[in-house]
Short mmCIF file of C-alpha atoms and ligand atoms in Angstrom, two decimals:
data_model
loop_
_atom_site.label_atom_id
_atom_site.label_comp_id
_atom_site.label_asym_id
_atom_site.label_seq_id
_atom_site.Cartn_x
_atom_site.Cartn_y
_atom_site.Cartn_z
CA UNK A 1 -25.49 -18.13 38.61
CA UNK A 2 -26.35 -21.68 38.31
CA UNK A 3 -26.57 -23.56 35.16
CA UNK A 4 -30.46 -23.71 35.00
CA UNK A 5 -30.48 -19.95 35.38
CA UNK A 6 -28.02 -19.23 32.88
CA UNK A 7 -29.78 -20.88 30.27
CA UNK A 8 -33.12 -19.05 31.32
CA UNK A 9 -31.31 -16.02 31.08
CA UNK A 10 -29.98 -16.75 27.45
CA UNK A 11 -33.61 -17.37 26.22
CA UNK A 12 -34.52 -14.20 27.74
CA UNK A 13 -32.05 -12.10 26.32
CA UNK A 14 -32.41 -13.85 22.64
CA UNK A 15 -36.32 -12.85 23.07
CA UNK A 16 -35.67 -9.37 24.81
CA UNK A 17 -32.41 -7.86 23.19
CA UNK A 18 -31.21 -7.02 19.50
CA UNK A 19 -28.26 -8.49 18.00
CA UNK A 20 -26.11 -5.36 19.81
CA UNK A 21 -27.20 -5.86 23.11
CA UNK A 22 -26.91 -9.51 22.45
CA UNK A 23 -23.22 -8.82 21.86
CA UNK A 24 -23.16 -6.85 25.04
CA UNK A 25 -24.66 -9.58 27.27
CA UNK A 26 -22.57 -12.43 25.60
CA UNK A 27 -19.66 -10.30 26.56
CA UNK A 28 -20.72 -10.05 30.21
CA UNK A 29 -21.67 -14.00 30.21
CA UNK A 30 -18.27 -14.56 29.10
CA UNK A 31 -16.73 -12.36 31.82
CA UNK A 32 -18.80 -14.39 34.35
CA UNK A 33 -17.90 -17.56 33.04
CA UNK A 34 -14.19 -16.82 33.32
CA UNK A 35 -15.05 -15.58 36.52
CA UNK A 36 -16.81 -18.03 37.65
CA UNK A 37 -14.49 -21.25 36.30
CA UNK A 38 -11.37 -20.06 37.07
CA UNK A 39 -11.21 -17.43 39.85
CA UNK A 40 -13.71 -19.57 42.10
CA UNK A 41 -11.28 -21.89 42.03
CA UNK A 42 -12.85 -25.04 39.41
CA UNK A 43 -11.97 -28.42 39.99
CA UNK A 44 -9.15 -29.37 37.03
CA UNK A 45 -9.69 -32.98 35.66
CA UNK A 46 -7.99 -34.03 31.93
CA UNK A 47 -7.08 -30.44 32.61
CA UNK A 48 -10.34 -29.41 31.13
CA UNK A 49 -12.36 -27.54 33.28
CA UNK A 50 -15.52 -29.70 34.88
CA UNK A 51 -17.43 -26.73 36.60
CA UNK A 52 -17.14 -24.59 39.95
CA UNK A 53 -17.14 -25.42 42.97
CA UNK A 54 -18.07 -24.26 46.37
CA UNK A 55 -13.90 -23.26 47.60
CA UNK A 56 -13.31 -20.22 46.69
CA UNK A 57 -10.07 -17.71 46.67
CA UNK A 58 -9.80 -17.33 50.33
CA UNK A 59 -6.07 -16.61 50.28
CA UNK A 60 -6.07 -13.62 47.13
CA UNK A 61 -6.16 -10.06 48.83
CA UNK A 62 -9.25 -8.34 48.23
CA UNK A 63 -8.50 -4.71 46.98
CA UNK A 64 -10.32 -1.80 47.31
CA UNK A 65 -11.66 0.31 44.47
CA UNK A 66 -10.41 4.08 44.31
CA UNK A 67 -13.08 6.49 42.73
CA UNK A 68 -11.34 9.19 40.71
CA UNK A 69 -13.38 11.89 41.56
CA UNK A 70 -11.65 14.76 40.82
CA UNK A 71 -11.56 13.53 37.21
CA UNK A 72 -14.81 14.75 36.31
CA UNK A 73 -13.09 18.53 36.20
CA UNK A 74 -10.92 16.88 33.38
CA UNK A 75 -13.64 15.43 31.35
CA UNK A 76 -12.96 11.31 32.43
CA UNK A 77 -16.11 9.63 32.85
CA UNK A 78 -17.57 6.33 32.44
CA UNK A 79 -20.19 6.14 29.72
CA UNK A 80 -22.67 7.28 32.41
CA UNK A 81 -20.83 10.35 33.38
CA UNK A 82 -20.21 8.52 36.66
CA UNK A 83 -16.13 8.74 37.48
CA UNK A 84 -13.58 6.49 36.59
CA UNK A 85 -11.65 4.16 39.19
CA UNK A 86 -8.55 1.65 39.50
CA UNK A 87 -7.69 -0.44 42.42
CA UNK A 88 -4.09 -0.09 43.78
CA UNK A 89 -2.67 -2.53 45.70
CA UNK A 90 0.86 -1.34 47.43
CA UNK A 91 4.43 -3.02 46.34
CA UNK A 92 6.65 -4.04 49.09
CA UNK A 93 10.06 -5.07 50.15
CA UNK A 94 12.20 -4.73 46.67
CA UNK A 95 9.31 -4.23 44.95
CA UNK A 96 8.02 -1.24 46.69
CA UNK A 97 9.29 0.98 43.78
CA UNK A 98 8.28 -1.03 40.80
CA UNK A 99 4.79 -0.66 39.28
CA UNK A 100 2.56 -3.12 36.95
CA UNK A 101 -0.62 -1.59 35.51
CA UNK A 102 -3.30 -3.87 34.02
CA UNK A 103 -5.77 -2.43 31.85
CA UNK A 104 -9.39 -4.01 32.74
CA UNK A 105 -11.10 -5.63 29.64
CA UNK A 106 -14.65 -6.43 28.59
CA UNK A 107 -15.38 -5.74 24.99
CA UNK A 108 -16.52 -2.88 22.95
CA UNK A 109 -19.80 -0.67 22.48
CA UNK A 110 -20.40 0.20 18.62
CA UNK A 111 -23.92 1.99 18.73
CA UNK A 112 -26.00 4.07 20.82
CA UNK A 113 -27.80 1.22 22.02
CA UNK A 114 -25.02 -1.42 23.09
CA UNK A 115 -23.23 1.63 24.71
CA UNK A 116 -26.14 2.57 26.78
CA UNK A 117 -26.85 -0.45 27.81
CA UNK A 118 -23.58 -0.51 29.87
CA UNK A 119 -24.48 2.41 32.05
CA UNK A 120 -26.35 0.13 34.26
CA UNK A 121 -23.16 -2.23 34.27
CA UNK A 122 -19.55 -2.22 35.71
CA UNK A 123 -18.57 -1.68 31.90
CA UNK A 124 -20.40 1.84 32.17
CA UNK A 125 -20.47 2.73 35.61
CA UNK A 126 -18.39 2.93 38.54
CA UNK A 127 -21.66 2.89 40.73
CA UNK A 128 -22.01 -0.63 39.62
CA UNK A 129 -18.24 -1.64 39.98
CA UNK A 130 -17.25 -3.97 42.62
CA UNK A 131 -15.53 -2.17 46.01
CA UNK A 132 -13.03 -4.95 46.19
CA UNK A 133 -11.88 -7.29 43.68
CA UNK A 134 -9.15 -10.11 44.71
CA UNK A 135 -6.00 -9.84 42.88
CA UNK A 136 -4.59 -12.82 41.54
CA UNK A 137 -1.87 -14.30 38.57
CA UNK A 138 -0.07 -11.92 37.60
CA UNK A 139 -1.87 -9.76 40.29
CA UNK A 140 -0.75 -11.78 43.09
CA UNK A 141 0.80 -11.15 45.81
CA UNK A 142 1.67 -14.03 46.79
CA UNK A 143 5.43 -15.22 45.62
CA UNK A 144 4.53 -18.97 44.82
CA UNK A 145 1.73 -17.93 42.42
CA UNK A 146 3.54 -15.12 41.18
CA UNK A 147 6.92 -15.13 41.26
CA UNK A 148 8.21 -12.30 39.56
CA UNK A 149 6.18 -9.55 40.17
CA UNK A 150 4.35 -10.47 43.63
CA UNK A 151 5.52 -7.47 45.69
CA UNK A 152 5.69 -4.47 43.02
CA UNK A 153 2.63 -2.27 43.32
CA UNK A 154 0.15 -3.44 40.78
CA UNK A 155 -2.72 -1.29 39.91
CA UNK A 156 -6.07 -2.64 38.32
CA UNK A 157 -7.70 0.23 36.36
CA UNK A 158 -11.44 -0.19 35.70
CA UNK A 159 -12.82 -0.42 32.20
CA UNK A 160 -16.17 1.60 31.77
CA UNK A 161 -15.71 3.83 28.13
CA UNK A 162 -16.28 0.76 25.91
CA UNK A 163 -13.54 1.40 23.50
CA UNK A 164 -10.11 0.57 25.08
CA UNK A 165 -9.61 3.93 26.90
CA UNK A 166 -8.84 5.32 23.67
CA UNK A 167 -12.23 7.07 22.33
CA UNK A 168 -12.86 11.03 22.57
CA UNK A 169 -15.96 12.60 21.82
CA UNK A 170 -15.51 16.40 23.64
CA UNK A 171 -20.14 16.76 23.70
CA UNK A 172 -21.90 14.30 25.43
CA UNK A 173 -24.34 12.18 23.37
CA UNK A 174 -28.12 12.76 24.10
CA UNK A 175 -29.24 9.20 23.96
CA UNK A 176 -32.61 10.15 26.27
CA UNK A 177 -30.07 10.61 28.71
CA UNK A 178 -26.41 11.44 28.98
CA UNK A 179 -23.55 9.60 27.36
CA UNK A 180 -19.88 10.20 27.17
CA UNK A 181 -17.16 8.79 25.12
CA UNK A 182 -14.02 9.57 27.34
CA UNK A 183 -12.19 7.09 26.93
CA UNK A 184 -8.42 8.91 26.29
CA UNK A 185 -9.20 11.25 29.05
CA UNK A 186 -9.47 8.40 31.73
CA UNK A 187 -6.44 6.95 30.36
CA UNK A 188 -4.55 10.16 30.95
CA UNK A 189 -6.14 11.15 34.13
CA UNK A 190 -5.78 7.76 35.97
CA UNK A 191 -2.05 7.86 34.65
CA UNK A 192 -1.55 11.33 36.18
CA UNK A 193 -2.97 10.18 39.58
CA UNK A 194 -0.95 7.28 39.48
CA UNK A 195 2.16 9.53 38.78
CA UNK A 196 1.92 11.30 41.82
CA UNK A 197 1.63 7.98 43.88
CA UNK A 198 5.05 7.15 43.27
CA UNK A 199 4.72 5.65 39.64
CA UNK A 200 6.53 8.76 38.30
CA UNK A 201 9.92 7.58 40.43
CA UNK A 202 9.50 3.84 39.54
CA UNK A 203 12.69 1.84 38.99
CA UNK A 204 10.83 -0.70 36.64
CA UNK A 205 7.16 -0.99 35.14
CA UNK A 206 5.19 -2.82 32.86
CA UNK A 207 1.90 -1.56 31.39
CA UNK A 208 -0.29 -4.71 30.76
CA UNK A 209 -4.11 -5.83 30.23
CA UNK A 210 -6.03 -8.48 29.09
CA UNK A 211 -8.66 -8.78 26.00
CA UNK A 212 -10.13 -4.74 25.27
CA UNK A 213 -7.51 -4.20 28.15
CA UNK A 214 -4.75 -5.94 25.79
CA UNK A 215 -5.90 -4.10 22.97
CA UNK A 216 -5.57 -0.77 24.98
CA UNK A 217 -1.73 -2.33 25.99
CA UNK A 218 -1.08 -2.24 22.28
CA UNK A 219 -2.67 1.07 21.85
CA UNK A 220 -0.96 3.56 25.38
CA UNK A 221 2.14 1.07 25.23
CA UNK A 222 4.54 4.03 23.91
CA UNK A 223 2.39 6.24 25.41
CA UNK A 224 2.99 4.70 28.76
CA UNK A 225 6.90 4.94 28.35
CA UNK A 226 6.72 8.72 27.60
CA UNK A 227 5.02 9.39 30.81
CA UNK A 228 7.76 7.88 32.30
CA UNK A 229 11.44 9.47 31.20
CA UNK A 230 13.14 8.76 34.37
CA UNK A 231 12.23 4.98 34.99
CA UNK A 232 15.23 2.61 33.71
CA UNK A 233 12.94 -0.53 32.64
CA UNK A 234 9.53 0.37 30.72
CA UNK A 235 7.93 -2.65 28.84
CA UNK A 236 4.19 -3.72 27.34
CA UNK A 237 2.43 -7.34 28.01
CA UNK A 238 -0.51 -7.69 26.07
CA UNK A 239 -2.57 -10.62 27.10
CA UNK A 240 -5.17 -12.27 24.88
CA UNK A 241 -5.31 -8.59 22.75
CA UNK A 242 -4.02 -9.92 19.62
CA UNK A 243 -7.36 -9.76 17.60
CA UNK A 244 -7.00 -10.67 14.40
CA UNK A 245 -8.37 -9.22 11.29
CA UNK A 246 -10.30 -12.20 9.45
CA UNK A 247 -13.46 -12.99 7.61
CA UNK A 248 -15.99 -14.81 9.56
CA UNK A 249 -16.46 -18.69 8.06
CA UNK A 250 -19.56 -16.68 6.07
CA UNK A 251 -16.77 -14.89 4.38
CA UNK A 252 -17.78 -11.45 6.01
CA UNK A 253 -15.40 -9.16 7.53
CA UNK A 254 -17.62 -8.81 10.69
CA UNK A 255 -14.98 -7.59 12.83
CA UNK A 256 -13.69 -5.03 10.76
CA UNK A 257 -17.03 -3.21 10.38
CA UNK A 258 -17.54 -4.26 14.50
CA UNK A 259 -14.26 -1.84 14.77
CA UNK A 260 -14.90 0.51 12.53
CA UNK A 261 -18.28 1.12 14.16
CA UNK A 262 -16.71 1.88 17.54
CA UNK A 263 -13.78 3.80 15.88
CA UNK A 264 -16.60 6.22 14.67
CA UNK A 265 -18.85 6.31 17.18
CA UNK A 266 -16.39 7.01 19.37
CA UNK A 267 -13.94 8.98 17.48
CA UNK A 268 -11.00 7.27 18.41
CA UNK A 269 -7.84 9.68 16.88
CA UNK A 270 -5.10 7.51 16.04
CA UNK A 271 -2.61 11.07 16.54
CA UNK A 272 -3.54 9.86 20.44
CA UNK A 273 -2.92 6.69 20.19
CA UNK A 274 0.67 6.01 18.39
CA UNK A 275 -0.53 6.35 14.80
CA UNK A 276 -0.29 8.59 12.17
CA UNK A 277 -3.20 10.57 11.22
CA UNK A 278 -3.04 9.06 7.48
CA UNK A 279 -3.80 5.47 8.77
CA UNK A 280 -7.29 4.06 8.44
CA UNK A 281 -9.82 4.45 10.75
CA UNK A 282 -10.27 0.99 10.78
CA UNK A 283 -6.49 -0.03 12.32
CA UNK A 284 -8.13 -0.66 16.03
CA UNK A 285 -6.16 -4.17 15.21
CA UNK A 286 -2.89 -5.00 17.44
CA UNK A 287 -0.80 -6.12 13.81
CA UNK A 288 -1.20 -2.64 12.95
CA UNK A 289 -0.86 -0.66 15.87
CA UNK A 290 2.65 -3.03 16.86
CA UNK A 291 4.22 -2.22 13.72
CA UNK A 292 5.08 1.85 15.01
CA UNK A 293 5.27 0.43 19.25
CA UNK A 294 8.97 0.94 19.82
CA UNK A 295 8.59 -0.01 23.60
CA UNK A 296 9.75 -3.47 24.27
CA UNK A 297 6.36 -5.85 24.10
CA UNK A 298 5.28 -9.51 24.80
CA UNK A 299 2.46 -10.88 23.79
CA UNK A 300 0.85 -13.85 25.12
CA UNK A 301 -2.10 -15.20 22.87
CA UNK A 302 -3.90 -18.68 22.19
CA UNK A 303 -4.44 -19.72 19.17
CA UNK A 304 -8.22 -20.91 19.90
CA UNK A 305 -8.88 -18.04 21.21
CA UNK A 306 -12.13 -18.77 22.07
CA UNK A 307 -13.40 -14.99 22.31
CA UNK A 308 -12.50 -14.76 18.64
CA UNK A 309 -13.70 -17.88 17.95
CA UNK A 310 -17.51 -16.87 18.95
CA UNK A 311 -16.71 -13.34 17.82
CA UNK A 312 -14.70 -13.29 15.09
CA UNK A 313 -14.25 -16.85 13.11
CA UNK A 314 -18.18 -18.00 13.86
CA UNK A 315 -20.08 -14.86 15.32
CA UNK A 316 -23.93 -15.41 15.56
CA UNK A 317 -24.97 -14.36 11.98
CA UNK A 318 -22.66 -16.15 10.43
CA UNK A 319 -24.36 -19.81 11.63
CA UNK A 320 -27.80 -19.37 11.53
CA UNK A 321 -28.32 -23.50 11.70
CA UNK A 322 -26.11 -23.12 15.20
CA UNK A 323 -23.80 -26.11 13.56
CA UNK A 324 -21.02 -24.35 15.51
CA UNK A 325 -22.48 -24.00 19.05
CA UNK A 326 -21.05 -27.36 20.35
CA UNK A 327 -17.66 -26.65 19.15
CA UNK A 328 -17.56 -22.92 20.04
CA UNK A 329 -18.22 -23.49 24.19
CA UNK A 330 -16.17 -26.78 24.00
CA UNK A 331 -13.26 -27.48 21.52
CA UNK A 332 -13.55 -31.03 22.35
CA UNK A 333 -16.68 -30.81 20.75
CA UNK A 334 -15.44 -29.71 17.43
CA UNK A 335 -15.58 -31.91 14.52
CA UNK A 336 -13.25 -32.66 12.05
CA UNK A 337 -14.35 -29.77 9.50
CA UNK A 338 -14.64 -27.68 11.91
CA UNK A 339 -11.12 -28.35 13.11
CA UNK A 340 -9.61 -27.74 9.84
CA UNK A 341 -11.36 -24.43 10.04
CA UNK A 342 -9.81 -23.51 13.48
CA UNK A 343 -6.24 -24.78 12.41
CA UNK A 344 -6.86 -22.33 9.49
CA UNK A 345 -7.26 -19.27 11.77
CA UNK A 346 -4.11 -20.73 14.09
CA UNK A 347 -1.83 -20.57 10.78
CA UNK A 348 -3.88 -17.01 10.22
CA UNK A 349 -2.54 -15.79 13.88
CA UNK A 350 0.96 -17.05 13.22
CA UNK A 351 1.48 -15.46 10.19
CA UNK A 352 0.28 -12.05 11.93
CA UNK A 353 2.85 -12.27 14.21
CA UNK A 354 5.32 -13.27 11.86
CA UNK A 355 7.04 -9.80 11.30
CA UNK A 356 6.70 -9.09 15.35
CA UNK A 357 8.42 -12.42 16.02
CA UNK A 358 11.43 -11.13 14.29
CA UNK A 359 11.93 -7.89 16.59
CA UNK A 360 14.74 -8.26 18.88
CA UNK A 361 13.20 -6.41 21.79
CA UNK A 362 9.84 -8.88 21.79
CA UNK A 363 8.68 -11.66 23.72
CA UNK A 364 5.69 -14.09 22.80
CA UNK A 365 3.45 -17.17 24.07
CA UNK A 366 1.17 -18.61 21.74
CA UNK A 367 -0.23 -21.60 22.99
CA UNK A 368 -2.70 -23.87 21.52
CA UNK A 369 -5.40 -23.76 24.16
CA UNK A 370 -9.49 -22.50 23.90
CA UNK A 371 -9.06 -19.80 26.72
CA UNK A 372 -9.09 -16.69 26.35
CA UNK A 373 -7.10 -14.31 29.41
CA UNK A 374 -4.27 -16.03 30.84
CA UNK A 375 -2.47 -13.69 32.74
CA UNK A 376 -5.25 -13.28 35.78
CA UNK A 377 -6.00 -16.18 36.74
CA UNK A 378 -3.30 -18.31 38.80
CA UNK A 379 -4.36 -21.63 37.19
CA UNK A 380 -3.49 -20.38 33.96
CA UNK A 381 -0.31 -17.60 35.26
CA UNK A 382 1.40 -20.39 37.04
CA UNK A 383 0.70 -23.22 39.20
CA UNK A 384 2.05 -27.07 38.77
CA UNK A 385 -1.35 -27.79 36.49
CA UNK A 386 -0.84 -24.54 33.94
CA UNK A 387 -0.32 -24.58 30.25
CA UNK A 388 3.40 -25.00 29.63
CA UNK A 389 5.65 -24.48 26.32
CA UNK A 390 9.31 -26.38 26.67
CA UNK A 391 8.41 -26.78 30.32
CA UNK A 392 8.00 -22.92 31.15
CA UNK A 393 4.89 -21.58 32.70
CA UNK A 394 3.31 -18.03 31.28
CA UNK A 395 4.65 -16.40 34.45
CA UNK A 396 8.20 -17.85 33.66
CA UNK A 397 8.02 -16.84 29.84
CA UNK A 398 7.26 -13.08 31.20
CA UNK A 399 9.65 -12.81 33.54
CA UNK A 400 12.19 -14.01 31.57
CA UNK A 401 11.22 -11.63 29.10
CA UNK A 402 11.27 -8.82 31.37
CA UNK A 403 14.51 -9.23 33.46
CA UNK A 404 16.23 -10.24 30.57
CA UNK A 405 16.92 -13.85 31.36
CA UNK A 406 16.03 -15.20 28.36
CA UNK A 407 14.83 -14.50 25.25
CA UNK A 408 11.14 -16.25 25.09
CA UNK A 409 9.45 -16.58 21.57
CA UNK A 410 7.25 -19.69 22.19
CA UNK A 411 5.06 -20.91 20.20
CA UNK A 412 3.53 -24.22 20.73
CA UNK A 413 2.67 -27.20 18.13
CA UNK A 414 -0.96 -27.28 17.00
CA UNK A 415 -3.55 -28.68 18.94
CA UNK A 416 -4.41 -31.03 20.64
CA UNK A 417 -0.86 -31.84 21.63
CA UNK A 418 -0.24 -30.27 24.50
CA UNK A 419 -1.19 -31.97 27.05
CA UNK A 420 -0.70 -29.08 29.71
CA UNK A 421 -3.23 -27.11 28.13
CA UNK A 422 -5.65 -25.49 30.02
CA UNK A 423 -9.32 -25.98 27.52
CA UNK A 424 -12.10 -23.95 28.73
CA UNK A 425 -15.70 -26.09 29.38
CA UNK A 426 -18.33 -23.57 28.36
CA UNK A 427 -20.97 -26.06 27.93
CA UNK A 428 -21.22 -26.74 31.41
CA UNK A 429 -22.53 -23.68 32.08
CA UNK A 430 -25.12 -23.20 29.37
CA UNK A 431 -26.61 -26.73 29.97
CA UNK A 432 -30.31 -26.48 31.96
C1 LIG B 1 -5.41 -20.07 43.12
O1 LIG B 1 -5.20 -19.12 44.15
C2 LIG B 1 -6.13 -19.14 45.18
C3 LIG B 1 -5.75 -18.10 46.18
O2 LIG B 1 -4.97 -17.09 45.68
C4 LIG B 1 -6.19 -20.50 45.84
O3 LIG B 1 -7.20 -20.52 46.81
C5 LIG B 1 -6.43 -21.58 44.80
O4 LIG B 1 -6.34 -22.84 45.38
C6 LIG B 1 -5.38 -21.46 43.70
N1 LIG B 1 -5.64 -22.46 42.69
C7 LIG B 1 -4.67 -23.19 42.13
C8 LIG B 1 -5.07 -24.16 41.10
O5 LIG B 1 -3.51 -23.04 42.41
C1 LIG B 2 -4.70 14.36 21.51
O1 LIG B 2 -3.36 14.78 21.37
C2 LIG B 2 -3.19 16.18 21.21
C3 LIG B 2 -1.71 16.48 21.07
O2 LIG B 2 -1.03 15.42 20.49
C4 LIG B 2 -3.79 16.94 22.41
O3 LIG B 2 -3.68 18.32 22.22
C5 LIG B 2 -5.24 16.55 22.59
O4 LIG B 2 -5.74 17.16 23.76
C6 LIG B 2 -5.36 15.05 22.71
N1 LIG B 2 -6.76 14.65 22.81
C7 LIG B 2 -7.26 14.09 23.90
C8 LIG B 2 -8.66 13.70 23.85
O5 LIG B 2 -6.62 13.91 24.86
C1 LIG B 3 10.00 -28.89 34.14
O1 LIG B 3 10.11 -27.86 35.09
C2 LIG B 3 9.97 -28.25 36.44
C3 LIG B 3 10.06 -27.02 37.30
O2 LIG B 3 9.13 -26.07 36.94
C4 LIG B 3 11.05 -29.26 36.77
O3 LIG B 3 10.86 -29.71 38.11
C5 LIG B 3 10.99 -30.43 35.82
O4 LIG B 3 12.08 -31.28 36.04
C6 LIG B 3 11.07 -29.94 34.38
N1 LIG B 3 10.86 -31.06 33.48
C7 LIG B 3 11.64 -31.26 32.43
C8 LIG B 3 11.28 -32.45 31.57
O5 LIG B 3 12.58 -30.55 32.17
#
């Protein structure tokens, strides 16, 4: 998509859709801008990004997508009713018996309407899921890019229930056709399948996503370790899942009701997912749910965040004037209010993490760049150009944290000064 037809499409879908669907689309525009910037390889100058280019990933592996089928008989489907799907790309060497799962991301569906909008989308749908996807960060396979875990078998699991693969609804929803909220059953029956191709006799594994997919780390993590007695090293990397629980700059808790929507709708059971029954319905956020993980975790978060930034600190309704829109595709862009603002929800993050930072068994990353998914991209994961804290990559931080090397709580000074940051350009993109 070119820059002229992205901004076509924006004025379409401000004329065409409601404020849900909006939410849905801006989600999907954000997944193709990542896409687009990072994984088709951008050019890097000032280490901001300064637009795509034609090179592309040549070297990551594509890998195919597995359709569950069988799953159907145990009640997993996509929002459709369509099957669920991972892709699984085999370990080798030392690696063949170690096994990294990363949850997919992409948001969440709160009403009828933004949920059925997905069916016609890879968020929905495995019909409209890519057959092969290329692997790359912490999905590499190649050793340079990835040191640590580049020849364990790594599994991508597809996102398509639109509430962190938690959500259960047993009868289908008659929206003028069929909808399902299965979420917890594709969780468990991708895990099962997975068991029986050699994850159940792993040596070592790590259950990790990225945005909806880090929230859903936070959510299976213990969940993930019981399925797997027998396997000496289980740990949890949540990547860019830490969403935090704060008023929009209108003073409205917009996110909370946004989560309490899809907890309902969905009827997400906290008995599945780690919590007590007695908690609120409205804990779908990661300070909550890490309080009662007893699995080893790591989580890697920026502080600009710039998902919550648009989403949380300064969604739509709460700038009507757009005085924000600058600022929230470009934190270079950002004024001197409005950087006050943003330093307010960095010290809002830190003290969130402030009781996890004092368990032993944790690792953390919390840099001060406007990104938002680190992990999957191998500009970001590691290369010589990627955001560093006291000279260690994100890739380095992990693996230290996982093998026991080191113990890695970093947290890095307040922006702008680090210069290895890695600042997302969304401007670029939405120019005509
Ligand atoms: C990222 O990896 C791809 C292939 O895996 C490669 O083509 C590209 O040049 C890499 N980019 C950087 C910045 O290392
Ligand atoms: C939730 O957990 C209970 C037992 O803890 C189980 O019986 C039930 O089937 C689970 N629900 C789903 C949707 O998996
Ligand atoms: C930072 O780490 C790199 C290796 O990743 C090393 O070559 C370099 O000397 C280190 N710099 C400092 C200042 O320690």
């Amino acid at each position: 998509m070119s820059g002229g037809e992205i901004h076509r499409f924006r004025i379409w879908w401000r004329r065409r859709l409601g404020p849900e669907r909006r939410a849905t689309f801006s989600w999907l525009l954000a997944a193709v801008f990542v896409v687009l910037f990072l994984a088709a390889g951008s050019r890097i100058g000032d280490n901001v990004l300064s637009g795509p280019t034609a090179t592309s990933s040549s070297s990551a592996p594509l890998v195919d997508l597995t359709i569950v089928h069988s799953a159907g008989a145990k009640g997993a489907l996509c929002l459709d009713g369509s099957p669920p799907a991972y892709h699984l790309l085999r370990g080798f060497g030392s690696g063949s018996d170690k096994w990294l799962v990363h949850l997919e991301g992409g948001g969440w569906c709160q009403s009828l309407d933004s949920c059925s909008f997905r069916k016609s989308t890879p968020l929905g749908s495995s019909y409209y899921m890519e057959r092969q996807v290329p692997f790359m960060g912490i999905l590499s396979n190649i050793p340079s890019q990835n040191p640590d875990f580049y020849n364990w078998n790594k599994v991508k699991v597809r996102y398509c229930d639109g509430a962190s693969f938690s959500g259960y609804r047993e009868n289908e929803v008659q929206d003028g056709t069929k909808l399902f909220f299965r979420g917890q059953r594709i969780w468990e029956t991708i895990m099962d399948e997975l068991l029986q191709k050699g994850l159940a006799n792993a040596k070592q594994a790590l259950l990790t996503g990225c945005s909806a997919g880090g929230l859903a780390t936070f959510i299976h993590c213990d969940d993930f370790q019981a399925l797997l007695p027998n396997v000496a090293t289980v740990k949890c990397f949540a990547d860019g899942g830490f969403f935090l629980n704060e008023k929009d700059i209108s003073g409205r808790r917009s996110i909370k009701s946004f989560y309490s929507n899809v907890v309902q709708l969905q009827e997400i059971d906290f008995q599945n997912v780690s919590l007590g029954r007695n908690h609120l319905r409205q804990c779908f956020f990661a300070e909550e749910i890490i309080k009662n993980v007893k699995t080893p975790f790591f989580i890697l978060n920026p502080t600009y965040d710039f998902w919550q930034i648009q989403h949380i600190l300064v969604p739509a309704e709460s700038d009507p004037e757009h005085a924000w829109l600058r600022c929230k595709l470009n934190i270079g862009h950002c004024d001197s209010n409005q950087l006050k603002t943003l330093q307010g929800f960095r010290d809002a993050m830190l003290s969130s993490l402030s009781e996890f930072k004092q368990k032993k068994n944790g690792g953390m990353f919390i840099n001060s760049c406007f990104v938002h998914c680190q992990s999957l991209y191998n500009q970001t994961w590691h290369s010589p150009n990627s955001p560093r804290i006291n000279n260690k990559t994100i890739a380095e931080a992990v693996g230290d944290w996982f093998f026991d090397r080191k113990e890695t709580k970093e947290i890095d000074c307040p922006y702008p000064c680090n210069p290895t940051c890695y600042h997302m350009n969304l401007s670029q993109l939405s120019k005509s």
